[in-house]
Each structure stands twice: as C-alpha cells, then as structure tokens.
mmCIF file of C-alpha atoms in Angstrom:
data_model
loop_
_atom_site.group_PDB
_atom_site.id
_atom_site.type_symbol
_atom_site.label_atom_id
_atom_site.label_comp_id
_atom_site.label_asym_id
_atom_site.label_seq_id
_atom_site.Cartn_x
_atom_site.Cartn_y
_atom_site.Cartn_z
ATOM 1 C CA MET A 1 -5.354 19.492 17.272
ATOM 2 C CA SER A 2 -8.141 17.041 18.148
ATOM 3 C CA ILE A 3 -8.734 14.507 15.216
ATOM 4 C CA LYS A 4 -12.228 14.044 16.108
ATOM 5 C CA GLU A 5 -13.238 16.344 13.244
ATOM 6 C CA LEU A 6 -11.335 14.029 10.484
ATOM 7 C CA ILE A 7 -13.386 10.774 12.061
ATOM 8 C CA GLU A 8 -16.110 9.561 9.769
ATOM 9 C CA GLU A 9 -18.325 6.594 10.283
ATOM 10 C CA PRO A 10 -17.803 4.061 7.689
ATOM 11 C CA LYS A 11 -20.369 2.469 5.526
ATOM 12 C CA VAL A 12 -19.002 -0.900 5.446
ATOM 13 C CA VAL A 13 -17.864 -2.784 8.801
ATOM 14 C CA VAL A 14 -17.524 -6.531 8.697
ATOM 15 C CA THR A 15 -17.004 -9.620 10.902
ATOM 16 C CA TYR A 16 -14.127 -12.071 10.474
ATOM 17 C CA SER A 17 -16.986 -14.699 9.437
ATOM 18 C CA ASP A 18 -18.518 -12.685 6.573
ATOM 19 C CA ARG A 19 -17.938 -14.048 3.109
ATOM 20 C CA ILE A 20 -15.527 -12.216 0.697
ATOM 21 C CA ARG A 21 -17.858 -12.116 -2.024
ATOM 22 C CA GLU A 22 -20.549 -10.001 -0.210
ATOM 23 C CA ILE A 23 -17.893 -7.825 1.223
ATOM 24 C CA VAL A 24 -16.339 -6.960 -2.400
ATOM 25 C CA THR A 25 -19.968 -5.769 -3.604
ATOM 26 C CA LYS A 26 -20.261 -3.654 -0.494
ATOM 27 C CA MET A 27 -16.862 -1.845 -0.711
ATOM 28 C CA ARG A 28 -17.540 -1.204 -4.558
ATOM 29 C CA ASP A 29 -21.017 0.200 -4.021
ATOM 30 C CA ASN A 30 -19.964 2.331 -1.158
ATOM 31 C CA ASN A 31 -16.365 3.485 -2.726
ATOM 32 C CA GLN A 32 -14.667 2.201 0.443
ATOM 33 C CA TRP A 33 -11.061 0.857 -0.217
ATOM 34 C CA VAL A 34 -10.568 -0.340 3.561
ATOM 35 C CA VAL A 35 -12.926 -1.705 5.771
ATOM 36 C CA PRO A 36 -12.685 -2.948 9.619
ATOM 37 C CA VAL A 37 -12.908 -6.464 10.505
ATOM 38 C CA VAL A 38 -14.403 -6.934 14.000
ATOM 39 C CA LYS A 39 -14.950 -9.901 16.502
ATOM 40 C CA ASP A 40 -16.693 -9.665 19.760
ATOM 41 C CA LYS A 41 -17.023 -5.684 19.192
ATOM 42 C CA GLU A 42 -13.255 -5.649 18.986
ATOM 43 C CA VAL A 43 -11.353 -4.302 16.000
ATOM 44 C CA ILE A 44 -9.316 -7.458 14.978
ATOM 45 C CA GLY A 45 -7.818 -6.405 11.460
ATOM 46 C CA ILE A 46 -8.637 -4.719 8.143
ATOM 47 C CA LEU A 47 -9.564 -5.828 4.465
ATOM 48 C CA SER A 48 -8.329 -3.665 1.819
ATOM 49 C CA TYR A 49 -8.144 -3.807 -1.867
ATOM 50 C CA ASN A 50 -4.337 -4.624 -1.487
ATOM 51 C CA ASP A 51 -5.107 -7.663 0.454
ATOM 52 C CA LEU A 52 -7.775 -8.641 -2.485
ATOM 53 C CA LEU A 53 -5.363 -7.849 -5.027
ATOM 54 C CA ARG A 54 -2.288 -9.843 -3.351
ATOM 55 C CA LYS A 55 -4.099 -13.023 -2.618
ATOM 56 C CA ARG A 56 -6.765 -14.581 -4.755
ATOM 57 C CA ILE A 57 -9.011 -16.828 -2.741
ATOM 58 C CA SER A 58 -12.588 -18.188 -3.339
ATOM 59 C CA PRO A 59 -15.389 -15.574 -3.103
ATOM 60 C CA GLU A 60 -17.187 -17.969 -0.577
ATOM 61 C CA SER A 61 -14.040 -17.753 1.664
ATOM 62 C CA LYS A 62 -14.134 -15.984 5.022
ATOM 63 C CA VAL A 63 -12.640 -12.570 5.767
ATOM 64 C CA ILE A 64 -10.291 -13.988 8.417
ATOM 65 C CA ASN A 65 -8.515 -16.082 5.669
ATOM 66 C CA LEU A 66 -7.571 -12.697 3.710
ATOM 67 C CA MET A 67 -7.742 -9.988 6.312
ATOM 68 C CA SER A 68 -4.345 -8.000 7.163
ATOM 69 C CA PRO A 69 -3.368 -7.322 10.992
ATOM 70 C CA LEU A 70 -4.898 -4.179 12.793
ATOM 71 C CA LEU A 71 -3.742 -0.916 11.430
ATOM 72 C CA SER A 72 -5.264 1.807 13.559
ATOM 73 C CA VAL A 73 -4.710 4.905 15.421
ATOM 74 C CA ASN A 74 -6.486 5.784 18.763
ATOM 75 C CA GLU A 75 -9.105 8.397 19.366
ATOM 76 C CA ASP A 76 -6.903 10.384 21.675
ATOM 77 C CA ASP A 77 -3.833 10.590 19.181
ATOM 78 C CA ASP A 78 -2.979 14.216 17.769
ATOM 79 C CA ILE A 79 -2.830 15.190 14.277
ATOM 80 C CA GLN A 80 1.007 14.608 13.878
ATOM 81 C CA ARG A 81 0.337 10.974 14.914
ATOM 82 C CA VAL A 82 -2.228 10.391 12.115
ATOM 83 C CA VAL A 83 0.188 12.164 9.508
ATOM 84 C CA ALA A 84 2.996 9.896 10.494
ATOM 85 C CA LYS A 85 0.743 6.678 10.106
ATOM 86 C CA PHE A 86 -0.452 7.678 6.730
ATOM 87 C CA TYR A 87 2.832 8.634 5.558
ATOM 88 C CA THR A 88 4.794 5.603 6.568
ATOM 89 C CA THR A 89 1.999 3.064 5.778
ATOM 90 C CA LYS A 90 0.636 4.659 2.562
ATOM 91 C CA ALA A 91 -2.691 3.644 3.968
ATOM 92 C CA ARG A 92 -6.149 4.915 1.904
ATOM 93 C CA ALA A 93 -7.938 4.619 5.301
ATOM 94 C CA ILE A 94 -7.153 3.937 9.140
ATOM 95 C CA PRO A 95 -9.662 2.716 11.356
ATOM 96 C CA VAL A 96 -9.875 4.732 14.837
ATOM 97 C CA ILE A 97 -10.368 2.721 18.058
ATOM 98 C CA ASN A 98 -10.520 3.394 21.720
ATOM 99 C CA ASN A 99 -8.496 2.133 24.703
ATOM 100 C CA LYS A 100 -10.982 -1.130 24.521
ATOM 101 C CA ARG A 101 -10.151 -1.865 20.793
ATOM 102 C CA ARG A 102 -13.748 -0.806 19.804
ATOM 103 C CA LEU A 103 -14.364 1.049 16.803
ATOM 104 C CA VAL A 104 -14.644 4.771 16.929
ATOM 105 C CA GLY A 105 -14.806 5.390 12.982
ATOM 106 C CA MET A 106 -12.475 5.836 9.968
ATOM 107 C CA ILE A 107 -9.953 8.528 8.968
ATOM 108 C CA THR A 108 -9.407 8.523 4.989
ATOM 109 C CA ARG A 109 -6.628 9.909 3.200
ATOM 110 C CA GLU A 110 -9.154 12.211 1.293
ATOM 111 C CA LYS A 111 -10.499 13.611 4.528
ATOM 112 C CA LEU A 112 -6.924 14.456 5.713
ATOM 113 C CA LEU A 113 -5.962 16.023 2.283
ATOM 114 C CA ALA A 114 -8.882 18.257 2.519
ATOM 115 C CA TYR A 115 -8.331 19.397 6.057
ATOM 116 C CA PHE A 116 -4.575 20.498 4.682
ATOM 117 C CA LEU A 117 -5.760 21.897 1.632
ATOM 118 C CA ASN A 118 -8.175 24.133 3.431
ATOM 119 C CA SER A 119 -5.513 24.896 5.822
ATOM 120 C CA GLY A 120 -3.389 26.452 3.092
ATOM 121 C CA ASP A 121 -0.526 23.830 3.764
ATOM 122 C CA PHE A 122 0.117 23.079 0.116
ATOM 123 C CA ALA A 123 0.891 26.654 -0.946
ATOM 124 C CA LYS A 124 3.912 27.442 -2.819
ATOM 125 C CA THR A 125 4.882 23.996 -3.806
ATOM 126 C CA LYS A 126 5.060 22.190 -7.267
ATOM 127 C CA VAL A 127 4.044 18.834 -8.409
ATOM 128 C CA ARG A 128 7.654 17.906 -9.647
ATOM 129 C CA GLU A 129 9.056 18.631 -6.166
ATOM 130 C CA TYR A 130 7.258 15.643 -4.668
ATOM 131 C CA MET A 131 6.216 13.354 -7.627
ATOM 132 C CA ASN A 132 7.374 9.957 -7.832
ATOM 133 C CA SER A 133 9.766 9.458 -10.766
ATOM 134 C CA PRO A 134 10.894 6.936 -12.635
ATOM 135 C CA VAL A 135 7.194 5.494 -12.908
ATOM 136 C CA ILE A 136 6.320 1.828 -13.114
ATOM 137 C CA THR A 137 4.219 1.256 -15.939
ATOM 138 C CA VAL A 138 2.444 -1.358 -18.145
ATOM 139 C CA ASN A 139 2.002 -1.615 -21.890
ATOM 140 C CA ALA A 140 -1.534 -1.652 -23.167
ATOM 141 C CA GLU A 141 -0.843 -5.404 -24.555
ATOM 142 C CA ASP A 142 0.961 -6.532 -21.366
ATOM 143 C CA SER A 143 -1.442 -8.994 -19.331
ATOM 144 C CA VAL A 144 -3.685 -8.241 -16.341
ATOM 145 C CA ALA A 145 -1.562 -10.856 -14.649
ATOM 146 C CA ARG A 146 1.493 -8.484 -15.172
ATOM 147 C CA ALA A 147 -0.422 -5.339 -14.157
ATOM 148 C CA ARG A 148 -1.388 -7.406 -11.057
ATOM 149 C CA TRP A 149 2.049 -8.772 -10.309
ATOM 150 C CA LEU A 150 3.729 -5.289 -10.745
ATOM 151 C CA MET A 151 1.179 -3.585 -8.309
ATOM 152 C CA SER A 152 1.355 -6.355 -5.645
ATOM 153 C CA ASN A 153 5.185 -6.584 -5.925
ATOM 154 C CA ASN A 154 5.706 -2.660 -5.910
ATOM 155 C CA ASN A 155 3.077 -2.073 -3.193
ATOM 156 C CA ILE A 156 0.847 0.109 -5.567
ATOM 157 C CA THR A 157 -2.478 0.629 -6.516
ATOM 158 C CA LYS A 158 -2.308 2.382 -9.949
ATOM 159 C CA LEU A 159 -0.359 1.649 -13.336
ATOM 160 C CA PRO A 160 -0.243 4.223 -16.237
ATOM 161 C CA VAL A 161 -0.847 2.302 -19.294
ATOM 162 C CA MET A 162 1.709 3.143 -22.187
ATOM 163 C CA GLU A 163 1.186 2.718 -25.962
ATOM 164 C CA GLU A 164 3.689 4.264 -28.472
ATOM 165 C CA LYS A 165 5.492 5.875 -25.354
ATOM 166 C CA LYS A 166 2.517 7.677 -24.364
ATOM 167 C CA VAL A 167 -0.030 7.399 -21.599
ATOM 168 C CA SER A 168 -3.196 5.981 -23.114
ATOM 169 C CA GLY A 169 -5.000 4.752 -20.169
ATOM 170 C CA ILE A 170 -4.606 4.152 -16.311
ATOM 171 C CA VAL A 171 -5.408 0.768 -14.368
ATOM 172 C CA SER A 172 -5.954 0.232 -10.598
ATOM 173 C CA ALA A 173 -6.392 -2.528 -8.345
ATOM 174 C CA ARG A 174 -9.831 -1.950 -7.904
ATOM 175 C CA ASP A 175 -10.141 -2.386 -11.661
ATOM 176 C CA ILE A 176 -8.626 -5.947 -11.309
ATOM 177 C CA VAL A 177 -10.411 -6.839 -8.088
ATOM 178 C CA ASP A 178 -13.826 -5.989 -8.867
ATOM 179 C CA ARG A 179 -13.745 -8.371 -11.899
ATOM 180 C CA LEU A 180 -12.002 -10.975 -9.802
ATOM 181 C CA TYR A 181 -14.576 -11.444 -7.575
ATOM 182 C CA SER A 182 -17.605 -10.525 -9.747
ATOM 183 C CA SER A 183 -18.318 -14.521 -10.159
ATOM 184 C CA GLY A 184 -20.431 -15.121 -7.000
ATOM 185 C CA GLY A 185 -22.494 -18.275 -7.186
ATOM 186 C CA LYS A 186 -20.658 -19.809 -9.888
ATOM 187 C CA LYS A 187 -18.878 -23.244 -9.347
ATOM 188 C CA LYS A 188 -15.209 -23.279 -8.552
ATOM 189 C CA SER A 189 -14.175 -24.782 -12.030
ATOM 190 C CA SER A 190 -15.868 -22.235 -13.649
ATOM 191 C CA ILE A 191 -14.512 -19.270 -11.412
ATOM 192 C CA LEU A 192 -11.176 -20.623 -12.239
ATOM 193 C CA THR A 193 -11.923 -20.440 -15.972
ATOM 194 C CA GLU A 194 -12.950 -16.883 -15.505
ATOM 195 C CA GLU A 195 -9.882 -15.904 -13.679
ATOM 196 C CA GLU A 196 -7.745 -17.498 -16.109
ATOM 197 C CA ARG A 197 -9.631 -15.660 -18.866
ATOM 198 C CA LEU A 198 -9.225 -12.325 -16.907
ATOM 199 C CA MET A 199 -5.552 -12.524 -16.162
ATOM 200 C CA ALA A 200 -4.819 -13.308 -20.163
ATOM 201 C CA LEU A 201 -6.523 -10.418 -21.357
ATOM 202 C CA PRO A 202 -4.543 -7.355 -22.236
ATOM 203 C CA VAL A 203 -4.511 -4.475 -20.044
ATOM 204 C CA LYS A 204 -6.189 -2.101 -22.718
ATOM 205 C CA GLU A 205 -9.457 -4.187 -22.213
ATOM 206 C CA ILE A 206 -10.038 -3.130 -18.623
ATOM 207 C CA MET A 207 -7.923 0.286 -18.458
ATOM 208 C CA ASN A 208 -9.851 3.658 -17.674
ATOM 209 C CA TYR A 209 -9.343 6.343 -20.112
ATOM 210 C CA PRO A 210 -9.421 9.498 -20.860
ATOM 211 C CA VAL A 211 -6.549 9.729 -18.024
ATOM 212 C CA VAL A 212 -6.674 12.782 -15.608
ATOM 213 C CA THR A 213 -3.508 14.011 -15.677
ATOM 214 C CA THR A 214 -1.276 17.068 -14.313
ATOM 215 C CA LYS A 215 1.953 18.874 -14.918
ATOM 216 C CA GLY A 216 5.151 19.346 -13.335
ATOM 217 C CA ASP A 217 4.865 22.957 -12.913
ATOM 218 C CA GLU A 218 1.336 22.633 -11.456
ATOM 219 C CA SER A 219 0.869 23.783 -8.077
ATOM 220 C CA VAL A 220 0.598 21.077 -5.238
ATOM 221 C CA GLU A 221 -2.755 22.948 -4.257
ATOM 222 C CA LYS A 222 -4.470 22.554 -7.579
ATOM 223 C CA ALA A 223 -3.157 18.972 -8.055
ATOM 224 C CA VAL A 224 -4.837 17.949 -4.515
ATOM 225 C CA ASP A 225 -7.867 19.740 -5.529
ATOM 226 C CA ILE A 226 -8.238 17.974 -8.508
ATOM 227 C CA MET A 227 -7.450 14.665 -6.874
ATOM 228 C CA LEU A 228 -10.466 15.366 -4.553
ATOM 229 C CA SER A 229 -13.020 16.687 -6.767
ATOM 230 C CA LYS A 230 -12.319 13.621 -9.275
ATOM 231 C CA LYS A 231 -12.240 10.902 -6.453
ATOM 232 C CA ILE A 232 -8.884 9.625 -7.674
ATOM 233 C CA SER A 233 -5.863 8.714 -5.594
ATOM 234 C CA GLY A 234 -3.250 9.761 -7.823
ATOM 235 C CA MET A 235 -2.404 10.960 -11.582
ATOM 236 C CA PRO A 236 0.329 10.682 -14.209
ATOM 237 C CA VAL A 237 2.518 13.869 -14.370
ATOM 238 C CA LEU A 238 3.425 14.883 -18.187
ATOM 239 C CA GLU A 239 5.796 17.413 -19.744
ATOM 240 C CA GLY A 240 4.149 17.632 -23.143
ATOM 241 C CA GLU A 241 2.821 14.431 -23.959
ATOM 242 C CA TYR A 242 5.395 12.333 -22.070
ATOM 243 C CA LEU A 243 5.094 10.558 -18.628
ATOM 244 C CA VAL A 244 7.602 11.936 -16.102
ATOM 245 C CA GLY A 245 5.880 11.177 -13.054
ATOM 246 C CA MET A 246 3.007 10.036 -10.680
ATOM 247 C CA PHE A 247 1.685 12.093 -8.143
ATOM 248 C CA SER A 248 -0.487 10.877 -5.465
ATOM 249 C CA GLY A 249 -2.251 11.776 -2.029
ATOM 250 C CA ILE A 250 0.667 10.200 -0.242
ATOM 251 C CA ASP A 251 3.078 12.490 -2.177
ATOM 252 C CA ALA A 252 0.907 15.359 -0.700
ATOM 253 C CA ILE A 253 1.047 13.949 2.612
ATOM 254 C CA SER A 254 4.895 13.864 2.798
ATOM 255 C CA ILE A 255 4.861 17.670 2.325
ATOM 256 C CA ILE A 256 2.781 17.860 5.728
ATOM 257 C CA ALA A 257 5.482 15.168 7.116
ATOM 258 C CA LYS A 258 8.209 17.543 5.928
ATOM 259 C CA LYS A 259 6.684 20.332 7.767
ATOM 260 C CA TYR A 260 6.344 18.181 10.963
ATOM 261 C CA GLN A 261 10.005 17.157 10.399
ATOM 262 C CA MET A 262 9.185 13.610 10.103
ATOM 263 C CA GLU A 263 11.601 11.092 8.741
ATOM 264 C CA ILE A 264 11.103 7.593 7.309
ATOM 265 C CA PRO A 265 13.339 5.404 9.735
ATOM 266 C CA ILE A 266 15.195 3.799 7.018
ATOM 267 C CA GLU A 267 18.950 3.374 7.196
ATOM 268 C CA ALA A 268 20.817 1.647 4.025
ATOM 269 C CA LYS A 269 24.258 0.924 4.122
ATOM 270 C CA LEU A 270 25.157 0.605 0.507
ATOM 271 C CA ILE A 271 28.432 -0.572 -1.042
ATOM 272 C CA GLY A 272 30.536 0.180 -4.426
ATOM 273 C CA GLU A 273 28.421 1.081 -7.266
ATOM 274 C CA LEU A 274 25.145 0.126 -5.381
ATOM 275 C CA LYS A 275 25.460 3.959 -4.071
ATOM 276 C CA GLN A 276 25.195 5.299 -7.762
ATOM 277 C CA GLY A 277 21.880 6.689 -9.487
ATOM 278 C CA ASP A 278 19.273 4.151 -10.861
ATOM 279 C CA MET A 279 20.700 1.315 -8.657
ATOM 280 C CA LYS A 280 20.442 3.449 -5.380
ATOM 281 C CA ALA A 281 16.856 4.690 -6.472
ATOM 282 C CA LEU A 282 15.489 1.174 -7.050
ATOM 283 C CA ILE A 283 16.698 -0.103 -3.771
ATOM 284 C CA ASP A 284 15.632 2.851 -1.761
ATOM 285 C CA GLY A 285 12.125 2.331 -3.474
ATOM 286 C CA ILE A 286 11.977 -1.291 -2.363
ATOM 287 C CA LEU A 287 13.013 -0.490 1.056
ATOM 288 C CA GLU A 288 10.195 2.445 1.161
ATOM 289 C CA ARG A 289 7.557 0.178 -0.201
ATOM 290 C CA TYR A 290 8.547 -2.541 2.363
ATOM 291 C CA LEU A 291 8.716 -0.326 5.418
ATOM 292 C CA SER A 292 5.148 0.990 4.584
ATOM 293 C CA ARG A 293 4.089 -2.711 4.663
ATOM 294 C CA LEU A 294 5.892 -3.429 7.891
ATOM 295 C CA GLU A 295 4.083 -0.158 9.263
ATOM 296 C CA LYS A 296 0.809 -1.689 8.504
ATOM 297 C CA LEU A 297 1.797 -4.577 11.037
ATOM 298 C CA THR A 298 3.729 -2.810 14.030
ATOM 299 C CA ASP A 299 5.079 0.356 14.815
ATOM 300 C CA ILE A 300 8.605 0.391 13.308
ATOM 301 C CA ILE A 301 11.348 2.586 15.384
ATOM 302 C CA ASN A 302 14.071 1.418 12.903
ATOM 303 C CA PHE A 303 14.519 -0.071 9.853
ATOM 304 C CA LYS A 304 18.023 -0.987 8.709
ATOM 305 C CA VAL A 305 19.600 -2.997 5.591
ATOM 306 C CA THR A 306 23.265 -3.592 5.029
ATOM 307 C CA PHE A 307 24.923 -4.946 1.987
ATOM 308 C CA LYS A 308 28.151 -7.288 1.741
ATOM 309 C CA GLU A 309 29.950 -8.867 -1.044
ATOM 310 C CA GLU A 310 30.551 -12.463 0.005
ATOM 311 C CA SER A 311 32.497 -13.673 -3.271
ATOM 312 C CA LYS A 312 32.919 -13.239 -6.797
ATOM 313 C CA SER A 313 32.713 -15.418 -9.899
ATOM 314 C CA GLU A 314 33.388 -14.681 -13.628
ATOM 315 C CA GLY A 315 33.189 -11.242 -12.671
ATOM 316 C CA LYS A 316 30.085 -11.506 -10.906
ATOM 317 C CA LYS A 317 29.404 -10.503 -7.277
ATOM 318 C CA LEU A 318 27.424 -12.336 -4.859
ATOM 319 C CA TYR A 319 25.495 -10.155 -2.243
ATOM 320 C CA GLN A 320 24.573 -10.945 0.881
ATOM 321 C CA VAL A 321 21.747 -8.496 2.432
ATOM 322 C CA THR A 322 21.145 -8.424 6.184
ATOM 323 C CA ALA A 323 17.733 -6.664 7.172
ATOM 324 C CA ARG A 324 16.781 -5.515 10.945
ATOM 325 C CA ALA A 325 13.913 -4.160 12.055
ATOM 326 C CA VAL A 326 13.713 -2.727 15.625
ATOM 327 C CA THR A 327 9.851 -2.697 16.721
ATOM 328 C CA LYS A 328 7.627 -2.319 19.731
ATOM 329 C CA MET A 329 7.372 -6.221 19.781
ATOM 330 C CA GLY A 330 10.931 -6.615 19.608
ATOM 331 C CA ASP A 331 14.065 -6.895 17.091
ATOM 332 C CA PHE A 332 13.872 -8.996 13.790
ATOM 333 C CA VAL A 333 16.770 -9.775 11.846
ATOM 334 C CA THR A 334 16.866 -11.679 8.520
ATOM 335 C CA LYS A 335 19.683 -12.723 5.693
ATOM 336 C CA ASP A 336 19.683 -13.652 2.116
ATOM 337 C CA SER A 337 22.022 -13.647 -0.655
ATOM 338 C CA ASP A 338 21.892 -13.563 -4.457
ATOM 339 C CA TRP A 339 24.068 -12.590 -7.363
ATOM 340 C CA ASP A 340 21.556 -9.572 -8.278
ATOM 341 C CA PRO A 341 21.711 -7.044 -5.414
ATOM 342 C CA VAL A 342 18.128 -5.926 -6.008
ATOM 343 C CA THR A 343 16.827 -9.621 -5.761
ATOM 344 C CA ALA A 344 18.592 -10.120 -2.622
ATOM 345 C CA VAL A 345 17.208 -7.157 -0.677
ATOM 346 C CA ARG A 346 13.696 -8.123 -1.831
ATOM 347 C CA LYS A 347 14.228 -11.794 -0.348
ATOM 348 C CA ALA A 348 15.832 -10.500 2.926
ATOM 349 C CA VAL A 349 13.062 -7.931 3.378
ATOM 350 C CA GLU A 350 10.242 -10.573 2.636
ATOM 351 C CA LYS A 351 11.597 -12.926 5.179
ATOM 352 C CA LEU A 352 11.573 -10.212 7.738
ATOM 353 C CA GLU A 353 8.011 -9.175 6.799
ATOM 354 C CA GLU A 354 7.122 -13.284 7.215
ATOM 355 C CA ARG A 355 8.961 -13.063 10.667
ATOM 356 C CA VAL A 356 6.770 -10.352 11.844
ATOM 357 C CA GLN A 357 3.656 -11.626 10.831
ATOM 358 C CA LYS A 358 4.471 -14.986 12.246
ATOM 359 C CA GLU A 359 5.082 -13.334 15.649
ATOM 360 C CA LEU A 360 1.604 -11.230 15.229
ATOM 361 C CA ARG A 361 -0.276 -14.371 14.958
ATOM 362 C CA LYS A 362 1.519 -16.041 17.949
ATOM 363 C CA MET A 363 0.684 -12.749 19.964
ATOM 364 C CA GLU A 364 -2.933 -12.932 18.745
ATOM 365 C CA THR A 365 -3.342 -16.499 19.800
ATOM 366 C CA SER A 366 -1.988 -15.853 23.349
ATOM 367 C CA ARG A 367 -4.015 -12.812 23.560
ATOM 368 C CA ARG A 368 -7.319 -14.761 22.843
ATOM 369 C CA LYS A 369 -6.504 -17.753 24.577
ATOM 370 C CA PRO A 370 -8.018 -17.096 28.272
ATOM 371 C CA LYS A 371 -11.146 -15.999 26.498
ATOM 372 C CA ALA A 372 -11.479 -18.975 24.574
ATOM 373 C CA GLU A 373 -10.831 -21.128 28.007
ATOM 374 C CA GLU A 374 -13.530 -19.276 29.893
ATOM 375 C CA SER A 375 -16.275 -20.053 27.433
#
C-alpha cells in the first residue's frame, strides 16, 4: 500500500533560527506534538514536546539549540516501513521527505491508528493483552519537578496521578511544557523564579481530571476509537477502581507490528537473579525505552547488552554492563559499572546514546562544509 493517503500537511513548520517561545505557542494552538525543522528548504531535524520537556532553555533561544536529529520516512516507503518506524521510536508524528530531503508532509500516530482501525486490524484483541504493566505513576502531592524527571528518565509523556491508591488525575508532558514556556517577554530572573515556583508545585495543581480510562477486558478496537475521539495518546487501565496498566497508541501499533512479524532488535544477556521477575521486567523496560531514543537518531540493526559480575564486597555484586549498537553508521560500544544493575545498564546505554549523537553531529558538519565553503 502507498503511504500517500496517510500524509498530512503540517500546520507548523519551523526554521532552525526561529525562537522557542513562538514555536511552543504555535504547537499548543495547533495541537501539534512534533514540528519539522528546515534550513535552505531541507529538513534537518525535529522539535517535539519531549525535547522541550527534557532540556529547559530560554524561550528566546533558537530552535537549533534544542531540536533532535531528523527522524523521517521517505515518500516511497511502504506501510510496513512506517509501522516499523513508529513501533521502534514510539514517535507521535514523523516527517515524510523526498530524496532531496525536502518536506512532503507528516504522518501522525493518530492517522496511522485510524487507518488500521477502519481496516479491522484490531478486532478480537483485548486491552490487557497489550497494555503496559506495572505502571510508572506519580502521587498527587509529588512535585511537578518529580513528574518531569520521571517522564524524561523513562521516555514517556503521561503519568497517572495517584491518591489513596486510586487514579485521581493524569499529567502530561504538554501540561508541564506549556507552563514552562508561557513566560515570553519576561526578564531572565523573572523566568527562573517562575520556573522554580512551577517545579515546586504539587502535581495535583496542574493535573487533568476526570480521567478517561479503559478496562482490561475492553476490546482494543473500542479503546483505540476512544483515544482518537478524545484526542488522547493513552489512558489508564482499571480493574474496578484500581490501576493495573496503561494502554497507548504505541501499544495498539505493536499489534500491527506483530501481524507484520516485526521484532524489536534487542538482545539482553542477563545473569543469575537478573533473569527473575520484576528485575528482568525493569531492565527490559529500560532497554526498550533507550532503543526508541536510539531509533530516533539512526536505524538500529541490532542492540545488545551483556552483564558481567566484576567483584563482590560484603554480599554485594559489582555489575559491569557492555552495550553495543550495530547501526547503518557503524558499530558503537560502551561499558559502565555499578553495584545496582539497573543503574549500570542505564549509565551504559546513556553513554551509547551520547556516542551516536556525537557521530551524527560530526557527519552533519562534514555534510554541510562544502556548501559553507562555496558561499
């Protein structure tokens, strides 16, 4: 199938020299989570709510200081390629470019979900089969700063807000970002004071309620229909009044990926107690989140992580983690150690991400040099 019927014209397209303050306002007003960044008619990157959440800079800064490397699909790609890109990167929207890197349009996650919903691809599947569990949550009295940290650290954009073990609200990256960058025109000292005040607020002050929810035995078909009609990216899954999971558009896309027999290219060699229950689930979750971040930078052929016990002390084990990514740009290998295996793996894959970003910057500088010399 041609992807042309999925392509939409983005309402917001920015240049690398535009100011962040102006862009955030346009993103909010047009309900656009991802915007293409262009220079000399070429698409050179993207700016998303995730970028705005992770790194706080002055509203007067230029887009080039915050944008992510280009994540895109080609106008000649087929639907399987598009599904694979959404599945591995967990993107909300992806620019479509031609062979000259010119912008053709955008494909949104919502447009892709609507296509497969109308095609009947979600029939006979239940939410509990594909929901994410256990759920990362935040308490109503926790600070906005903690919610921001949890989202950034776990590569997620929504957190259920808990009060007395029940869901009382939901907070999103957009809720935080829109408030962070709403101080245009103020002096720098005033902006910093306002940011400190916002970060110290309890989450309940900015959360959204009542919350749109679903049930574990609900059909995926109905859940996707609700998300599209309510214009939300995901919702808590309840059994009675208790939270048992989160179901998002990416979970629905994973159903399509399974039909196409796609697999996330992760290989994790765990040892001893790391193979058990919650610890394995925690490590797997970290690896999937970092793979999605790496896939936004370059095509990943294979992503492998191995654990090794380096030493023991007072009953504790020192874990060494080796992370390796095979990409179209080449191979990247990093190592790190910690007494906590989760910290060790996080440090190793963070180093890997930094290496890939550094190589991309070198390649982009090299690619643009001839053009700079000609002018």
